[in-house]
Short mmCIF file of C-alpha atoms in Angstrom, two decimals:
data_model
loop_
_atom_site.label_atom_id
_atom_site.label_comp_id
_atom_site.label_asym_id
_atom_site.label_seq_id
_atom_site.Cartn_x
_atom_site.Cartn_y
_atom_site.Cartn_z
CA ALA Q 1 0.00 0.00 0.00
CA PHE Q 2 0.98 3.65 -0.38
CA ILE Q 3 0.30 5.94 2.59
CA GLU Q 4 0.26 9.73 2.31
CA PHE Q 5 1.06 11.74 5.45
CA ARG Q 6 0.25 15.30 6.47
CA ASP Q 7 3.83 16.53 6.06
CA GLU Q 8 7.42 15.40 5.40
CA GLU Q 9 8.29 15.36 9.10
CA LEU Q 10 5.57 12.83 9.93
CA CYS Q 11 6.50 10.81 6.83
CA GLU Q 12 10.12 10.49 7.98
CA THR Q 13 8.92 9.62 11.49
CA ALA Q 14 6.76 6.81 10.10
CA MET Q 15 9.89 5.42 8.43
CA LEU Q 16 11.12 4.62 11.95
CA PHE Q 17 8.27 2.13 12.32
CA THR Q 18 9.76 -0.35 9.87
CA GLY Q 19 9.60 -3.84 11.35
CA MET Q 20 6.32 -3.11 13.17
CA GLU Q 21 4.06 -6.18 13.04
CA LEU Q 22 0.60 -6.46 11.47
CA SER Q 23 -1.30 -9.75 11.23
CA GLY Q 24 1.82 -11.67 12.20
CA ARG Q 25 4.14 -10.07 9.63
CA GLN Q 26 6.83 -7.43 9.94
CA LEU Q 27 6.07 -4.42 7.74
CA LYS Q 28 8.61 -3.22 5.19
CA ILE Q 29 8.53 0.57 4.98
CA GLY Q 30 10.36 2.76 2.49
CA HIS Q 31 10.13 5.68 0.10
CA PRO Q 32 8.40 4.91 -3.23
CA ASN Q 33 10.02 4.89 -6.68
CA GLY Q 34 10.55 8.43 -7.88
CA TYR Q 35 11.28 9.78 -4.40
CA ILE Q 36 13.86 12.59 -4.53
CA VAL Q 37 16.10 13.10 -1.51
CA PRO Q 38 15.58 16.72 -0.34
CA PRO Q 39 18.66 19.00 -0.38
CA ILE Q 40 18.00 19.78 3.29
CA PRO Q 41 17.36 16.51 5.18
CA VAL Q 42 14.04 16.23 7.02
CA THR Q 43 14.50 15.40 10.71
CA PRO Q 44 11.93 12.93 12.04
CA LEU Q 45 10.17 13.41 15.36
CA LYS Q 46 11.51 11.39 18.29
CA PRO Q 47 9.02 8.73 19.44
CA PRO Q 48 9.09 8.13 23.23
CA PRO Q 49 10.79 4.88 24.34
CA GLU Q 50 7.53 3.42 25.69
CA LEU Q 51 5.93 3.79 22.24
CA LEU Q 52 8.80 1.94 20.58
CA GLN Q 53 8.62 -0.78 23.22
CA LYS Q 54 4.84 -1.12 22.81
CA PHE Q 55 5.16 -1.79 19.07
CA ASN Q 56 8.40 -3.77 19.43
CA ILE Q 57 10.42 -1.55 17.06
CA THR Q 58 13.93 -0.13 17.28
CA GLY Q 59 13.05 3.32 15.97
CA LYS Q 60 16.08 3.31 13.68
CA GLY Q 61 14.19 2.89 10.41
CA PRO Q 62 15.63 1.24 7.29
CA GLY Q 63 18.95 2.93 8.08
CA ALA Q 64 21.15 2.00 5.13
CA ALA Q 65 19.25 3.85 2.41
CA ALA Q 66 20.51 7.41 2.98
CA PRO Q 67 24.27 6.70 2.75
CA GLU Q 68 23.66 4.55 -0.34
CA VAL Q 69 21.70 7.33 -2.04
CA ASN Q 70 24.46 9.77 -1.14
CA ARG Q 71 27.14 7.46 -2.54
CA LYS Q 72 25.20 6.96 -5.79
CA SER Q 73 25.22 10.71 -6.32
CA ARG Q 74 29.04 10.64 -6.20
CA GLU Q 75 29.53 7.50 -8.31
CA LEU Q 76 29.89 6.93 -12.06
CA TYR Q 77 29.74 3.90 -14.31
CA VAL Q 78 32.68 3.62 -16.70
CA GLY Q 79 32.29 1.10 -19.51
CA ASN Q 80 33.82 -0.12 -22.79
CA LEU Q 81 37.07 -1.06 -21.04
CA THR Q 82 39.64 -3.29 -22.74
CA THR Q 83 39.39 -6.64 -20.93
CA GLY Q 84 42.61 -7.61 -19.20
CA ALA Q 85 44.37 -4.36 -20.04
CA VAL Q 86 42.85 -1.95 -17.51
CA THR Q 87 43.40 -1.96 -13.73
CA ALA Q 88 41.62 -0.08 -10.95
CA GLN Q 89 44.80 1.94 -10.36
CA MET Q 90 44.94 2.99 -14.03
CA LEU Q 91 41.37 4.27 -13.85
CA LYS Q 92 42.03 6.08 -10.59
CA GLU Q 93 45.03 7.90 -12.08
CA LEU Q 94 43.21 8.60 -15.34
CA PHE Q 95 40.51 10.63 -13.55
CA THR Q 96 42.67 11.99 -10.71
CA VAL Q 97 45.21 13.75 -12.94
CA PRO Q 98 42.77 15.93 -14.95
CA LEU Q 99 40.50 16.65 -11.97
CA GLN Q 100 43.45 17.87 -9.90
CA THR Q 101 44.47 20.31 -12.62
CA ILE Q 102 41.12 22.13 -12.49
CA PRO Q 103 41.53 25.38 -10.49
CA GLY Q 104 40.55 24.94 -6.84
CA ASN Q 105 41.37 21.24 -6.59
CA GLU Q 106 45.17 21.22 -6.65
CA ASN Q 107 45.69 21.28 -2.88
CA ALA Q 108 42.54 19.56 -1.59
CA ALA Q 109 43.17 17.35 1.46
CA THR Q 110 41.05 14.48 0.04
CA PRO Q 111 41.87 13.08 -3.43
CA PRO Q 112 39.21 13.53 -6.14
CA VAL Q 113 38.78 9.76 -6.61
CA ILE Q 114 37.82 7.86 -3.45
CA GLU Q 115 37.44 4.31 -4.78
CA VAL Q 116 37.43 2.31 -8.03
CA LYS Q 117 35.52 -0.98 -8.18
CA LEU Q 118 36.58 -2.90 -11.29
CA ASP Q 119 34.15 -5.63 -12.36
CA GLY Q 120 35.48 -9.18 -12.40
CA THR Q 121 35.12 -9.35 -16.19
CA GLY Q 122 37.24 -6.21 -16.55
CA LYS Q 123 34.69 -4.69 -18.94
CA PHE Q 124 33.42 -1.93 -16.68
CA ALA Q 125 33.97 -0.22 -13.33
CA PHE Q 126 32.28 2.04 -10.79
CA ILE Q 127 34.22 5.07 -9.60
CA GLU Q 128 33.34 7.00 -6.44
CA PHE Q 129 34.37 10.66 -6.30
CA ARG Q 130 34.96 13.04 -3.39
CA ASP Q 131 31.80 15.05 -3.99
CA GLU Q 132 28.90 15.52 -6.41
CA GLU Q 133 30.60 18.46 -8.13
CA LEU Q 134 33.64 16.38 -9.12
CA CYS Q 135 31.35 13.52 -10.15
CA GLU Q 136 29.43 15.77 -12.55
CA THR Q 137 32.71 17.17 -13.85
CA ALA Q 138 33.99 13.66 -14.59
CA MET Q 139 30.84 13.13 -16.69
CA LEU Q 140 32.33 15.66 -19.11
CA PHE Q 141 35.20 13.23 -19.80
CA THR Q 142 33.00 10.74 -21.66
CA GLY Q 143 34.76 9.70 -24.86
CA MET Q 144 38.21 9.93 -23.24
CA GLU Q 145 40.44 7.10 -24.51
CA LEU Q 146 42.09 4.36 -22.48
CA SER Q 147 43.96 1.43 -24.07
CA GLY Q 148 42.64 2.36 -27.49
CA ARG Q 149 38.96 2.54 -26.52
CA GLN Q 150 36.64 5.47 -25.89
CA LEU Q 151 35.19 5.31 -22.38
CA LYS Q 152 31.45 5.31 -21.84
CA ILE Q 153 30.65 7.30 -18.69
CA GLY Q 154 27.28 7.70 -16.99
CA HIS Q 155 25.36 7.64 -13.73
CA PRO Q 156 24.74 4.14 -12.32
CA ASN Q 157 21.38 2.45 -11.75
CA GLY Q 158 19.81 3.84 -8.60
CA TYR Q 159 21.01 7.38 -9.25
CA ILE Q 160 18.40 9.98 -8.30
CA VAL Q 161 18.43 13.34 -10.06
CA PRO Q 162 18.89 16.00 -7.34
CA PRO Q 163 16.13 18.63 -6.99
CA ILE Q 164 18.82 21.31 -7.28
CA PRO Q 165 21.08 20.49 -10.26
CA VAL Q 166 24.79 20.11 -9.50
CA THR Q 167 26.93 22.42 -11.64
CA PRO Q 168 30.17 20.78 -12.83
CA LEU Q 169 33.50 22.56 -12.67
CA LYS Q 170 34.78 24.07 -15.92
CA PRO Q 171 37.89 22.26 -17.20
CA PRO Q 172 40.35 24.58 -18.98
CA PRO Q 173 40.41 24.26 -22.81
CA GLU Q 174 43.99 22.94 -22.83
CA LEU Q 175 42.94 20.07 -20.56
CA LEU Q 176 40.10 19.09 -22.90
CA GLN Q 177 42.45 19.28 -25.86
CA LYS Q 178 45.09 17.14 -24.12
CA PHE Q 179 42.61 14.32 -23.50
CA ASN Q 180 40.81 14.81 -26.83
CA ILE Q 181 37.37 15.33 -25.29
CA THR Q 182 34.62 17.84 -26.02
CA GLY Q 183 33.74 18.54 -22.40
CA LYS Q 184 30.03 18.28 -23.17
CA GLY Q 185 29.41 14.90 -21.51
CA PRO Q 186 26.60 12.51 -22.51
CA GLY Q 187 24.33 15.52 -23.10
CA ALA Q 188 20.93 14.06 -23.91
CA ALA Q 189 19.75 13.28 -20.40
CA ALA Q 190 19.31 16.81 -19.02
CA PRO Q 191 16.51 18.08 -21.35
CA GLU Q 192 14.54 14.87 -20.76
CA VAL Q 193 14.88 15.17 -17.00
CA ASN Q 194 13.81 18.81 -17.21
CA ARG Q 195 10.74 17.93 -19.28
CA LYS Q 196 9.70 15.19 -16.85
CA SER Q 197 9.65 17.74 -14.05
CA ARG Q 198 7.08 19.76 -16.03
CA GLU Q 199 4.88 16.85 -17.10
CA LEU Q 200 1.80 15.25 -15.55
CA TYR Q 201 -0.08 12.01 -16.17
CA VAL Q 202 -3.86 12.40 -16.54
CA GLY Q 203 -5.89 9.18 -16.44
CA ASN Q 204 -9.38 7.73 -16.18
CA LEU Q 205 -10.43 9.48 -19.40
CA THR Q 206 -13.62 8.50 -21.22
CA THR Q 207 -12.45 6.54 -24.26
CA GLY Q 208 -13.37 8.19 -27.55
CA ALA Q 209 -14.89 11.25 -25.90
CA VAL Q 210 -11.79 13.28 -24.96
CA THR Q 211 -9.39 15.00 -27.35
CA ALA Q 212 -5.98 16.56 -26.79
CA GLN Q 213 -7.45 20.00 -27.48
CA MET Q 214 -10.14 19.48 -24.84
CA LEU Q 215 -7.49 18.63 -22.24
CA LYS Q 216 -5.37 21.60 -23.27
CA GLU Q 217 -8.27 23.99 -22.82
CA LEU Q 218 -9.37 22.30 -19.59
CA PHE Q 219 -6.04 23.13 -17.91
CA THR Q 220 -5.24 26.37 -19.75
CA VAL Q 221 -8.37 28.27 -18.71
CA PRO Q 222 -7.99 27.93 -14.90
CA LEU Q 223 -4.19 28.35 -14.98
CA GLN Q 224 -4.46 31.60 -16.93
CA THR Q 225 -6.84 33.06 -14.34
CA ILE Q 226 -4.23 32.76 -11.57
CA PRO Q 227 -2.72 36.22 -10.87
CA GLY Q 228 0.55 36.69 -12.71
CA ASN Q 229 -0.28 34.29 -15.56
CA GLU Q 230 -2.85 36.31 -17.52
CA ASN Q 231 -0.42 38.00 -19.89
CA ALA Q 232 2.45 35.48 -20.04
CA ALA Q 233 4.05 35.23 -23.48
CA THR Q 234 4.07 31.40 -23.38
CA PRO Q 235 0.81 29.49 -22.73
CA PRO Q 236 0.63 27.42 -19.52
CA VAL Q 237 0.14 24.13 -21.44
CA ILE Q 238 2.90 23.36 -23.95
CA GLU Q 239 1.81 19.96 -25.26
CA VAL Q 240 -0.75 17.22 -24.71
CA LYS Q 241 0.08 13.65 -25.73
CA LEU Q 242 -3.10 11.59 -25.78
CA ASP Q 243 -2.53 7.85 -25.71
CA GLY Q 244 -3.85 5.85 -28.67
CA THR Q 245 -6.36 4.08 -26.42
CA GLY Q 246 -7.77 7.44 -25.31
CA LYS Q 247 -7.65 6.31 -21.67
CA PHE Q 248 -4.84 8.59 -20.50
CA ALA Q 249 -2.57 11.45 -21.55
CA PHE Q 250 0.65 13.23 -20.62
CA ILE Q 251 0.51 17.03 -20.35
CA GLU Q 252 3.62 19.20 -20.47
CA PHE Q 253 3.43 22.60 -18.76
CA ARG Q 254 5.41 25.79 -19.25
CA ASP Q 255 7.35 25.46 -16.02
#
């Protein structure tokens, strides 16, 4: 089941109840798919010890999720490696050298690359960086060559797009030229992510009776009456994609 709470504070507090029993089974409690970790962590309320004892729970919640989410935001997948020719140390040096030459990172106490986990097959690896900023900067190195192959670099499965985008550092032109990279990174993901944040699913439509234009007008009229939107140059509804079955649609808004 999915349970909606009054506010984020109560939601985080309810996370502490994981393991609570119902009908002889321990409940598994967690955030749903699509949950975005807030930039400022929400502090749960502190249940009294007698409440925890009554429901036989520790009050510690799932526990391991937050560090894992944080690590995923600092980790990159690096693929298309030459099997048997690339070591973890080679990858560590490959990313460390250019990142340390970017202004502001030369004398940092912690190295830019924390850990390299090379897969047993030697075909790919996961690299953990010091912070999210360096991680996003390393994304710009996609296409960099190692042992005669262009590296494929991207975020790993489980990565959650932060609500506030992380701005990468700006590598100097001579650095990009030295490693024969454009400095643009994978590129295509950002516009799609941005569009998803402005899109809504609308379902339970009457098949054959609803058109895209009807939906556009349905949302446009009330949104334009809200103060500040009457004279906007761009309409509130950008596009309506009605499914072929006519049962649902996706609506993209201006912002």
